[in-house]
Coordinates of C-alpha atoms and ligand atoms in Angstrom, one line a residue:
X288 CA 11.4 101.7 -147.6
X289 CA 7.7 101.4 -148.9
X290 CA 6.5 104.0 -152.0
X291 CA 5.0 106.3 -149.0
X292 CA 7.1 106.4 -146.5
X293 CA 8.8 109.4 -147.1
X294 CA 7.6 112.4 -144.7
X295 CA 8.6 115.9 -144.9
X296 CA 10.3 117.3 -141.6
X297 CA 8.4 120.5 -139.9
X298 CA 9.1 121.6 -136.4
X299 CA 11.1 117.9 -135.7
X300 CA 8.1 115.8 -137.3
X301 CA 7.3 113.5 -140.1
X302 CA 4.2 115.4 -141.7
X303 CA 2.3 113.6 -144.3
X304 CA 0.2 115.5 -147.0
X305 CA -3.1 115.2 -148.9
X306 CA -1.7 115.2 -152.3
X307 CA 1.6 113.3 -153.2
X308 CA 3.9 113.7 -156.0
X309 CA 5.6 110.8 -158.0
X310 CA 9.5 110.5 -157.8
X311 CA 11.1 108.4 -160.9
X312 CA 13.9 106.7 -161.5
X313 CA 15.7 108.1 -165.0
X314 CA 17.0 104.8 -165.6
X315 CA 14.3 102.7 -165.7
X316 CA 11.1 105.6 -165.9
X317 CA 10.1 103.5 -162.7
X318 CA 7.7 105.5 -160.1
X319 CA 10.1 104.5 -157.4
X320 CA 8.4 106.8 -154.7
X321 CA 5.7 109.1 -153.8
X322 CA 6.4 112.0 -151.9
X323 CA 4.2 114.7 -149.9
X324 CA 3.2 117.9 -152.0
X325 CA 3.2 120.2 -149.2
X326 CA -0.2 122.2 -149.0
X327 CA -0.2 125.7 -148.5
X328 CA -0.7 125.6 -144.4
X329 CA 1.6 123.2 -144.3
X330 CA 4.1 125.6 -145.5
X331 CA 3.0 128.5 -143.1
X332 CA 4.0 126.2 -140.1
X333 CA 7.2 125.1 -141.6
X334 CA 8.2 128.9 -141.3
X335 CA 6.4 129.9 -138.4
X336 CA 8.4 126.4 -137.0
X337 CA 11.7 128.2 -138.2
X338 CA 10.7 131.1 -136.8
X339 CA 10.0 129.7 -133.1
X340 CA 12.9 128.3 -133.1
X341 CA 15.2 130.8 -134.2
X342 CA 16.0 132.6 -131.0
X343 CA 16.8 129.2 -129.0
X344 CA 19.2 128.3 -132.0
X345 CA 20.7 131.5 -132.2
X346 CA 21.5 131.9 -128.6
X347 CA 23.4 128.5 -127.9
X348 CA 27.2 129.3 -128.3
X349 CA 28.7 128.9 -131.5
X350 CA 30.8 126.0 -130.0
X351 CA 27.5 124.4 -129.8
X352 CA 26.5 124.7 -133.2
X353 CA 29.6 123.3 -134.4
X354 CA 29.3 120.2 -132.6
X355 CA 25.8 120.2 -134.1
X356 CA 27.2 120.2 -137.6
X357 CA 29.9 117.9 -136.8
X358 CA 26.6 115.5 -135.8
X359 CA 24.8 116.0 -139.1
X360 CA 28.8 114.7 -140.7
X361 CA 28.8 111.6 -138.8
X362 CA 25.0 111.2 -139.4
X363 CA 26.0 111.5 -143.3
X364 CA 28.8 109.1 -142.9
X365 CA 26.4 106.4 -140.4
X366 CA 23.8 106.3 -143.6
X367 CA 26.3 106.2 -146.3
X368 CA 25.4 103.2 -147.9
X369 CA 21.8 103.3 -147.2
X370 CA 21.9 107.2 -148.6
X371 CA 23.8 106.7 -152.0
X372 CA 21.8 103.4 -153.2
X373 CA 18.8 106.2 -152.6
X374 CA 20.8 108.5 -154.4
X375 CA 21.3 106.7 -157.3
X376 CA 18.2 105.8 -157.8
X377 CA 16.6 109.2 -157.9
X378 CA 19.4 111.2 -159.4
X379 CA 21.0 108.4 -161.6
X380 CA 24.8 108.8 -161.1
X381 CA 27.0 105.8 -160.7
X382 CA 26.8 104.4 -157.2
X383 CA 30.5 105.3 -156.4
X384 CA 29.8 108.7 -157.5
X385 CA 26.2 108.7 -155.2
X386 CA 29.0 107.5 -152.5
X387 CA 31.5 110.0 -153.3
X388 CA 28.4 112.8 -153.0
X389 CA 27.6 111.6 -149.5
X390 CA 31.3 111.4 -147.9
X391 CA 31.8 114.7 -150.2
X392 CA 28.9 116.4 -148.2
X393 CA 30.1 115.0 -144.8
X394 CA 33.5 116.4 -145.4
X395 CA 32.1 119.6 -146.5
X396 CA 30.1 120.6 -143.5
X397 CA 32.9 118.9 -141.2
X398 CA 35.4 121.7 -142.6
X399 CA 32.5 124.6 -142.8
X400 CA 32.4 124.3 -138.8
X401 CA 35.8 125.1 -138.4
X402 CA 35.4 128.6 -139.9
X403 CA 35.5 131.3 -137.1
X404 CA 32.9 134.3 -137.5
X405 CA 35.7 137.2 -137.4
X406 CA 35.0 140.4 -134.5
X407 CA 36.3 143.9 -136.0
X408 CA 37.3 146.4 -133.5
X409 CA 38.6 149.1 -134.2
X410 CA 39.5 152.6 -131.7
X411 CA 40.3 154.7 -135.4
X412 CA 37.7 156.8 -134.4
X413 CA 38.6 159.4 -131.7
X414 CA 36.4 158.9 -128.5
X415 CA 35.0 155.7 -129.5
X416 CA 36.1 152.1 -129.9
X417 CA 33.8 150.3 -132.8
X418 CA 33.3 146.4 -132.2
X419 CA 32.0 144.7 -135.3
X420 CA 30.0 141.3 -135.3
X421 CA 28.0 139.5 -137.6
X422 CA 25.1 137.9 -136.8
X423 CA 22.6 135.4 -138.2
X424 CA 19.5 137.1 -140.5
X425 CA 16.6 135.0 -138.8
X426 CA 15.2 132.1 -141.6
X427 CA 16.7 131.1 -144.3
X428 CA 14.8 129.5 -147.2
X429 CA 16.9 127.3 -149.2
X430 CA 16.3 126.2 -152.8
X431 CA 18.1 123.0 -154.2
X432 CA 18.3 121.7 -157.9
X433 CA 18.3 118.0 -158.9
X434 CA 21.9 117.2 -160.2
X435 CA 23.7 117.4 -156.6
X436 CA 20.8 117.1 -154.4
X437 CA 22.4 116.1 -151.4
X438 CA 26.0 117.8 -151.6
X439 CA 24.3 121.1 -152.7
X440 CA 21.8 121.0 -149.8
X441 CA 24.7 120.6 -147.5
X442 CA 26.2 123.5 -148.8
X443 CA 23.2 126.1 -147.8
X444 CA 22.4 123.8 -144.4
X445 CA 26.1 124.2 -143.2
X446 CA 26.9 127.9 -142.6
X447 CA 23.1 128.7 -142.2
X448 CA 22.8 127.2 -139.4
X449 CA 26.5 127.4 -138.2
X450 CA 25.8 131.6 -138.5
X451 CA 22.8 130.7 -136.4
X452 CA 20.1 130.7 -138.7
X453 CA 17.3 128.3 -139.0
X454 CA 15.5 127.0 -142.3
X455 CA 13.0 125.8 -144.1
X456 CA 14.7 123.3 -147.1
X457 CA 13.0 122.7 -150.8
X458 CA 14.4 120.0 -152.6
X459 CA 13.9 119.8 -156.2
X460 CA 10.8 117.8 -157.2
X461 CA 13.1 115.8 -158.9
X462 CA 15.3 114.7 -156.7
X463 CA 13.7 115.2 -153.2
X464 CA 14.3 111.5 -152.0
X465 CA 17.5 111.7 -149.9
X466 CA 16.8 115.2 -148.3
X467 CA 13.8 113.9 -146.9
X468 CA 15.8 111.1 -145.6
X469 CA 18.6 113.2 -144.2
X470 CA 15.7 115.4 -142.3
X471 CA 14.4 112.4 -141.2
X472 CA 17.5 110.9 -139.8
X473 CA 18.3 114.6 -138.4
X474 CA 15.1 114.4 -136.2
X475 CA 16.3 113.6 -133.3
X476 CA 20.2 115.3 -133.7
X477 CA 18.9 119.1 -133.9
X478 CA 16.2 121.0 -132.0
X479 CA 12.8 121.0 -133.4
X480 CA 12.5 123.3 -135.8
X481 CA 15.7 124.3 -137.2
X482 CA 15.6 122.3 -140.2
X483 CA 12.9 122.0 -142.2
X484 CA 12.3 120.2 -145.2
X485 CA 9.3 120.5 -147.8
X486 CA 8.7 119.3 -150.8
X487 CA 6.1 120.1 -153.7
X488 CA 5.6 121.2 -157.7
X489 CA 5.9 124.5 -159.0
X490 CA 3.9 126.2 -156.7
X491 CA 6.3 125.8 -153.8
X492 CA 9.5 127.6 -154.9
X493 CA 7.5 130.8 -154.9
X494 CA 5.4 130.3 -152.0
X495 CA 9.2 130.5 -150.2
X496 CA 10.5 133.2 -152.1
X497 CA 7.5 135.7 -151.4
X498 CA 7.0 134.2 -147.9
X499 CA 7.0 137.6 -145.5
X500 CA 8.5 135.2 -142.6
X501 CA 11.5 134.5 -144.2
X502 CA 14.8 137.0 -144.0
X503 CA 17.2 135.3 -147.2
X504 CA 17.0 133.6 -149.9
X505 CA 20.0 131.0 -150.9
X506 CA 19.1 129.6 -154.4
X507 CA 21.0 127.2 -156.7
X508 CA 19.4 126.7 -160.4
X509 CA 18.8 127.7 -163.5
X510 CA 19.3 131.7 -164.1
X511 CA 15.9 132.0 -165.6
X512 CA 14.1 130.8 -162.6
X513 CA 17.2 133.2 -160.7
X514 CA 15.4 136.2 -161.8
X515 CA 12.0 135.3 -161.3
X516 CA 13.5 134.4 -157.2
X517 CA 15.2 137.9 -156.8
X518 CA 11.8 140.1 -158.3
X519 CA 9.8 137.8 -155.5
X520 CA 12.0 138.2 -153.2
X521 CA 11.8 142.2 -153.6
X522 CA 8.8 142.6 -151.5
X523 CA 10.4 142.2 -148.4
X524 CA 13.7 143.1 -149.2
X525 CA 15.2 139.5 -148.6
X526 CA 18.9 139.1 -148.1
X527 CA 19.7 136.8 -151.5
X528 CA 22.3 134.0 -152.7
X529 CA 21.9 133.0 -156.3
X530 CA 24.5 130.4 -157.5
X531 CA 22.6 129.9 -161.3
X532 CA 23.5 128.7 -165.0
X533 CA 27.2 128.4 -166.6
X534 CA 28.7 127.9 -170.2
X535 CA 32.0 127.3 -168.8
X536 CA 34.4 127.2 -171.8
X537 CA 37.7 125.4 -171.4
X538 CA 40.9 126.9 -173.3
X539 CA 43.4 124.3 -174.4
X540 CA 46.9 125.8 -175.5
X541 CA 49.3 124.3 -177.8
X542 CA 51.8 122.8 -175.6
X543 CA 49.1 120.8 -173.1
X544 CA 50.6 117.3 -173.0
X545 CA 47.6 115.5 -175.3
X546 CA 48.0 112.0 -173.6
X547 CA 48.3 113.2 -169.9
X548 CA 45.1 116.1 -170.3
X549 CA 42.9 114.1 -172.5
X550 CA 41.0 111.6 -169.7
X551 CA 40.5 114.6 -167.2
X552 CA 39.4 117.0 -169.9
X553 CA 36.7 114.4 -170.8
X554 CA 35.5 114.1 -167.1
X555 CA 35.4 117.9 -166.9
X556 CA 32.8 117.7 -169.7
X557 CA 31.3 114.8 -168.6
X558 CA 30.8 114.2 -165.4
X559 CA 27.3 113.6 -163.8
X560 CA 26.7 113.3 -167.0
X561 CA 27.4 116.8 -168.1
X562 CA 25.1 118.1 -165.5
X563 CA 27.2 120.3 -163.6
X564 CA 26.9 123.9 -163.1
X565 CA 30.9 123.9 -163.7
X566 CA 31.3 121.6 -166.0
X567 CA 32.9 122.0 -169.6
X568 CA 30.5 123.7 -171.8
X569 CA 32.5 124.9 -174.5
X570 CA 36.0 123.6 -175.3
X571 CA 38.5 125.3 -177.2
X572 CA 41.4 124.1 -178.6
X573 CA 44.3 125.5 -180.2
X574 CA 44.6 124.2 -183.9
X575 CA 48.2 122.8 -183.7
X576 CA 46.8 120.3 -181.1
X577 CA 42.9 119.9 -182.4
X578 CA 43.4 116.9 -184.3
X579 CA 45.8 114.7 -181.6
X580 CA 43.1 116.0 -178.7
X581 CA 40.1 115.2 -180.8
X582 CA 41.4 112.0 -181.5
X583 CA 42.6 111.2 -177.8
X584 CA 38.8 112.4 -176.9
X585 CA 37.5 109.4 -178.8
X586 CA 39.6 106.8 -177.1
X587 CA 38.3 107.7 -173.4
X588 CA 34.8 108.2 -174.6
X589 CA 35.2 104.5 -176.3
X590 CA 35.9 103.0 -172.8
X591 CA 33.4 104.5 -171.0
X592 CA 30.4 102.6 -170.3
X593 CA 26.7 104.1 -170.0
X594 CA 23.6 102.6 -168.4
X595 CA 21.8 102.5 -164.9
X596 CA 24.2 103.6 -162.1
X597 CA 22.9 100.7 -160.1
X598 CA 25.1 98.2 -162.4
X599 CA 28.6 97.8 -161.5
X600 CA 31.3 99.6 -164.1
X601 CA 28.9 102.0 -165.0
X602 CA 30.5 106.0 -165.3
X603 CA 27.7 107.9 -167.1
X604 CA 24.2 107.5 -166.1
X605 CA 21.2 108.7 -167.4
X606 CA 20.5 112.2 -167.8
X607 CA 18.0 113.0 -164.6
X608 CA 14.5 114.3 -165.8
X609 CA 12.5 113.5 -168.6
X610 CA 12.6 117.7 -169.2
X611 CA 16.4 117.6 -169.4
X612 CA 16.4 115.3 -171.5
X613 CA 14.1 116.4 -174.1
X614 CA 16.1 119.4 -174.0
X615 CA 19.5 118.1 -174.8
X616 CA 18.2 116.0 -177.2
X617 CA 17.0 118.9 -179.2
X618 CA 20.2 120.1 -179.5
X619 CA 21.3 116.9 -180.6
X620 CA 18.3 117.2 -183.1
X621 CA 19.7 120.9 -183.8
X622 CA 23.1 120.0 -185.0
X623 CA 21.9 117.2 -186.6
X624 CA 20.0 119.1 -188.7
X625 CA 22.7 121.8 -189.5
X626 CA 24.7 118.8 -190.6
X627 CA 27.4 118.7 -187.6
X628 CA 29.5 116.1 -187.2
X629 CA 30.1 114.1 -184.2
X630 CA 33.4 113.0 -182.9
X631 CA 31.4 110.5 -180.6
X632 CA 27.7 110.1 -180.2
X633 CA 25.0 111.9 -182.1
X634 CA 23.0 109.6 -182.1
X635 CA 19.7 108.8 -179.6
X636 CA 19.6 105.9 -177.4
X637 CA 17.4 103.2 -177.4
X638 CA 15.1 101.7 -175.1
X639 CA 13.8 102.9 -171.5
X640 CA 15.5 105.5 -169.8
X641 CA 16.8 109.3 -170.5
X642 CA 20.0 108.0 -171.9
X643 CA 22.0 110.5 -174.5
X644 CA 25.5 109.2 -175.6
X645 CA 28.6 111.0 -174.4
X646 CA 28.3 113.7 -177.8
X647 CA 31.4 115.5 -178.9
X648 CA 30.6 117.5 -181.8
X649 CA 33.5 118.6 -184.3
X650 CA 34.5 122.1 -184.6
X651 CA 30.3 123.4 -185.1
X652 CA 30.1 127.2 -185.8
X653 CA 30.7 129.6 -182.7
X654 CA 26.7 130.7 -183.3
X655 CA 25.0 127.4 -183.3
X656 CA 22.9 126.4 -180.4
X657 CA 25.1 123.7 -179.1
X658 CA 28.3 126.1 -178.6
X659 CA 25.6 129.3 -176.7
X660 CA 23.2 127.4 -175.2
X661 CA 24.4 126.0 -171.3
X662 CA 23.3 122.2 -172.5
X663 CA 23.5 120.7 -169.0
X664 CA 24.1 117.2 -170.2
X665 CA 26.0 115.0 -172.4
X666 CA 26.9 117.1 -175.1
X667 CA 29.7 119.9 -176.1
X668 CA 31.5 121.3 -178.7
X669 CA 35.2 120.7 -179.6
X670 CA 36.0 124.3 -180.8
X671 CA 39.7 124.8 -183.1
X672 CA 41.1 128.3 -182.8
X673 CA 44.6 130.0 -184.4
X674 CA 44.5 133.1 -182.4
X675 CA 44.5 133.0 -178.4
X676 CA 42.8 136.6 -177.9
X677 CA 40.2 135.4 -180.5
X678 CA 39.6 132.0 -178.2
X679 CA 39.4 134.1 -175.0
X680 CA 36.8 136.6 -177.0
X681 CA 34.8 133.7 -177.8
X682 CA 34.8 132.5 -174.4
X683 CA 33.9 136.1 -172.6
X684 CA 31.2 136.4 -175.0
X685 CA 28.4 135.1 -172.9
X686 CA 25.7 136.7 -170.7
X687 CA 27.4 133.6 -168.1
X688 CA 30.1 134.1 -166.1
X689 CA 30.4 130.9 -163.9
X690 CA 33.6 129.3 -164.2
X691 CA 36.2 128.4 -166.7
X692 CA 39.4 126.3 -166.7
X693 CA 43.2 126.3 -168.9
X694 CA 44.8 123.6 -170.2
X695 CA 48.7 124.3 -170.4
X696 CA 52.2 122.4 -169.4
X697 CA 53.3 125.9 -168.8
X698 CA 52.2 127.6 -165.9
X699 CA 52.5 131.4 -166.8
X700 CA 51.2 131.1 -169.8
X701 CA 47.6 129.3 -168.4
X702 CA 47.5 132.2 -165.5
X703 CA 47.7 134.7 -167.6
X704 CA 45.3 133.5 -169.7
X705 CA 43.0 132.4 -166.7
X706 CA 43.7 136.2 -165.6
X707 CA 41.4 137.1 -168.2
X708 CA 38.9 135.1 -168.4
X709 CA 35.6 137.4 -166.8
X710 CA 34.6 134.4 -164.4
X711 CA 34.0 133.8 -160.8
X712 CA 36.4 130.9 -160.9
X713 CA 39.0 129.2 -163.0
X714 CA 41.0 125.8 -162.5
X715 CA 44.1 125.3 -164.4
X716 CA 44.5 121.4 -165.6
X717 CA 41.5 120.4 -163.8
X718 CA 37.9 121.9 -163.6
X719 CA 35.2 121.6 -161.1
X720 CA 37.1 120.7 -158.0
X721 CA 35.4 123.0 -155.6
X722 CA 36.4 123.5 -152.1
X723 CA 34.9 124.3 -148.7
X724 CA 37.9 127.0 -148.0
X725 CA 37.5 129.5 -151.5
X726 CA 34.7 131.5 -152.6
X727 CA 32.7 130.3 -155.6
X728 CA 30.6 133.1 -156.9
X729 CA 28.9 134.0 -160.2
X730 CA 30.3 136.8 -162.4
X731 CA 27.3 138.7 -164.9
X732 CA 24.6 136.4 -165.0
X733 CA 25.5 133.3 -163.5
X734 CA 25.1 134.4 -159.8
X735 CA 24.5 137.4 -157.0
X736 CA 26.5 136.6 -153.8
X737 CA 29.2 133.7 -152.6
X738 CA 29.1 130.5 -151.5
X739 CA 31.9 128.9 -149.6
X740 CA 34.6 129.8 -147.5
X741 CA 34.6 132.5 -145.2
X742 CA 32.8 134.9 -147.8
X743 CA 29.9 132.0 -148.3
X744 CA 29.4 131.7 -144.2
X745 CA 29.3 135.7 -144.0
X746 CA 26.4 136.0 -146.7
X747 CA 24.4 133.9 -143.6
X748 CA 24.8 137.1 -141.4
X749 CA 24.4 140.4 -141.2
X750 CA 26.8 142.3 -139.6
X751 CA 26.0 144.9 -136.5
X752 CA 28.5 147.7 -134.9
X753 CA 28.6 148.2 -131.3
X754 CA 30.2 151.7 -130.9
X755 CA 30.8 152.8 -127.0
X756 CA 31.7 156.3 -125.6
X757 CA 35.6 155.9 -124.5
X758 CA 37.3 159.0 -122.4
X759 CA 40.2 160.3 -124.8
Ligands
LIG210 P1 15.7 125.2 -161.9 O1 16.0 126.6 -161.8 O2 14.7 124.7 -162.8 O3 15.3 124.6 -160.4 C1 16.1 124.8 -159.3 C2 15.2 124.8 -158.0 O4 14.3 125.9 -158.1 C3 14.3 123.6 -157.9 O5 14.2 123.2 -156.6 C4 13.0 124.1 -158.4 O6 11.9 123.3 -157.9 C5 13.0 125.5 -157.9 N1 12.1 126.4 -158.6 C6 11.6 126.4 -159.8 N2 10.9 127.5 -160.1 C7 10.9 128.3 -159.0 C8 10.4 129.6 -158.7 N3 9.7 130.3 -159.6 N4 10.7 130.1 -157.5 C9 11.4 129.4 -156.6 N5 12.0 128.2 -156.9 C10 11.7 127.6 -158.1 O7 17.1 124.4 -162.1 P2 17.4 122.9 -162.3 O8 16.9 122.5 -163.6 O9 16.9 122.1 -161.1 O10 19.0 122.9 -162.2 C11 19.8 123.1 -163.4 C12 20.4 124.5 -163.4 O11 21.0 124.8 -162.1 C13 21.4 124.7 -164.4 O12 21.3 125.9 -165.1 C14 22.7 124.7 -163.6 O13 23.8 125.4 -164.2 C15 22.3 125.3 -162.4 N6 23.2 125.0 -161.2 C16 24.0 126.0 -160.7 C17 24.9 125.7 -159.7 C18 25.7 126.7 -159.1 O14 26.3 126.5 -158.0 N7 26.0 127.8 -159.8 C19 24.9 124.4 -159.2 C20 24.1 123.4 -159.8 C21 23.2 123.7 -160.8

């Protein structure tokens, strides 16, 4: 595929624009494509596109738009290879984990199709019976960040349009390559119209968010630019999803079997290279088994090899933008400074490329940046504690609320602690396996609303209550 040959999809065709933005590789720095930066009427048609073609969509029976879904799976699962070589070279994860994104997303919207939208009826009321059903909000503008591009689109394209629903679709700027793709390939497997995908620089996220022709708002990002969506979105009252930031902390008791929890604690830090919205943050670790963890730490992160996910027996990649990376190298800078030490790491990589080392830094003070700030790449803080309720203070003391995980050979013990941790979700020996069947929501400020599961389809609708006269 030539530098230019990537189109946006509006109203089931390839549209070109004036302007184009470039698309880089994080391993290399490489321009590797250039994509459209859509113009401002560009954008109008996208929605007045969605718009036209909302009624058709909505009316085809919900059997219908599950076998559509079921279409855009085996589509996924056709393009495989074709989509994770394009994945990894635009996001920069290892190519089995590009592959693992693509089949994860085809699974995903395979199981989202098999959710029923539930009919309430209810004859409570003397002289009336009440039938409740929910039905789809119209168009759906759907904002995607950079570290899951294509697994994280799937998850707003899904029960969108499975609700009945049609949308316009905003890649991140970053990471745009294989949504355009997926659009592309989708061309001739949906209707005009009912997905659309743009893609441009800053000017574009808002242009959807304020955009009087569209009825919701799913969002996945950072919480800053969260609140900036939700005051646009005020002006015409749109419906809104907001899955945002995390500083998930991770509470290790005293009787976790070291040698057994050590590799999967690592990857729950690490993984994606520390850019996942769930991913360890924070890890705190009960003094009595600080030293044999720490220790156990630096033997996986010794075997683990960084560098472009393109080369085979690659795990970590690069970290994705050139932003990013600046940013978690100044917290590298930051604890460097404050005279940190490092369990692994530390130091800065050489050579072309946004590489950071897998960091572990030992035991840094509960105020310094690395420990409050969500990092969102390679780097996190091995935190000792002698007093449980003081560990699960530490861990509650953040404006985030996204997600947190236990590490415990007794079962009781981790729930109860799990019980009080003031998160949307919490995995006990394991951390950010996410499912198409639960809700994953955002307590305080990482989110507003649900996605997956039942819950995450309903947030697509909006229910209406048909109440007719009945003789008594
Ligand atoms: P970001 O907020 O910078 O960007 C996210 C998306 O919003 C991009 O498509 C971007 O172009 C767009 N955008 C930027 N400014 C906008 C504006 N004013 N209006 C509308 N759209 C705008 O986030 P990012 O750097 O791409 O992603 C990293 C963040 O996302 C981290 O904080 C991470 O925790 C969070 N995240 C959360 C989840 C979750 O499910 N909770 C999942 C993945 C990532």
């Amino acid at each position: 595929m030539g530098q230019n040959d990537f189109s946006m999809t509006i109203d089931g065709r390839a549209v070109h624009a004036g302007e184009r933005l470039d698309v880089i590789n994080p391993a290399t720095e490489d321009v590797i494509a250039r994509v459209p930066d859509c113009s401002r009427e560009q954008f109008d048609e996208a929605v007045a596109a969605a718009r036209t073609a909302f009624p058709g969509w909505r009316d085809k029976s919900y059997a219908e738009r599950q076998a559509s879904l079921g279409s855009i799976a085996a589509t996924l699962m056709e393009h495989a290879d074709e989509l994770k070589v394009l994945l990894t070279a635009e996001q920069g994860k290892p190519l089995a984990d590009a592959l693992f994104e693509v089949q994860a997303a085809a699974w995903w919207i395979g199981e989202v199709a098999k959710n029923e939208l539930p009919v309430t009826v209810t004859d409570a009321m003397p002289g009336q019976r009440s039938t409740t059903r929910h039905l789809p909000l119209g168009v759906v503008g759907a904002i995607v960040p950079w570290n899951f591009p294509l697994l994280l689109a799937i998850w707003k394209i899904g029960p969108a349009l499975l609700a009945g629903n049609t949308l316009v679709l905003k890649p991140s700027p970053n990471t745009p390559l294989t949504t355009l793709r997926l659009a592309e390939l989708l061309r001739p497997v949906l209707p005009a119209g009912v997905l659309n995908v743009v893609t441009g620089g800053d000017r574009l996220g808002p242009w959807m968010t304020a955009h009087p022709g569209i009825d919701k708002i799913s969002f996945t990002g950072s919480t800053a630019t969260g609140r900036r969506v939700m005051e646009s979105a005020a002006a015409n009252l749109k419906r809104l999803t907001l899955e945002l930031g995390g500083n998930d902390a991770a509470i290790v008791l005293d009787d976790i079997d070291v040698d057994a929890m050590a590799e999967p604690l690592f990857w729950a830090a690490f993984k994606n290279s520390g850019q996942v919205c769930v991913a360890a943050k924070r890890i705190y670790v009960d003094d009595k088994v600080y030293e044999p963890l720490a220790a156990a730490l630096q033997q996986v992160a010794k075997r683990v090899v960084m560098g472009n996910g393109a080369d085979d027996g690659v795990a970590l990649g690069p970290v994705q933008n050139r932003a990013q990376y600046e940013r978690v190298r100044s917290l590298l800078a930051d604890s460097r400074a404050a005279g940190h030490r490092f369990l692994t790491g530390g130091q800065d990589a050489d050579g072309a490329g946004f590489f950071v080392p897998a960091t572990i830094v030992d035991n840094p003070p509960e105020e310094s940046r690395v420990v409050q700030e969500e990092a969102f790449g390679p780097i996190v803080p091995l935190l000792r504690f002698t007093d449980l309720d003081d560990a699960i203070a530490r861990a509650n003391a953040s404006e985030f609320g996204l997600a947190g995980s236990v590490w415990s050979s007794n079962p009781d013990r981790a729930a109860a602690v799990a019980a009080r941790m003031e998160t949307g979700t919490v995995w006990i020996n394991s951390a950010q396996n996410l499912t198409p069947y639960a809700a994953f929501a955002g307590q305080k400020q990482s989110g507003v609303g649900v996605e997956g599961g039942l819950d995450g389809l309903l947030e697509f609708t909006t229910p209406q209550t048909i109440h007719t006269a009945r003789p008594e």
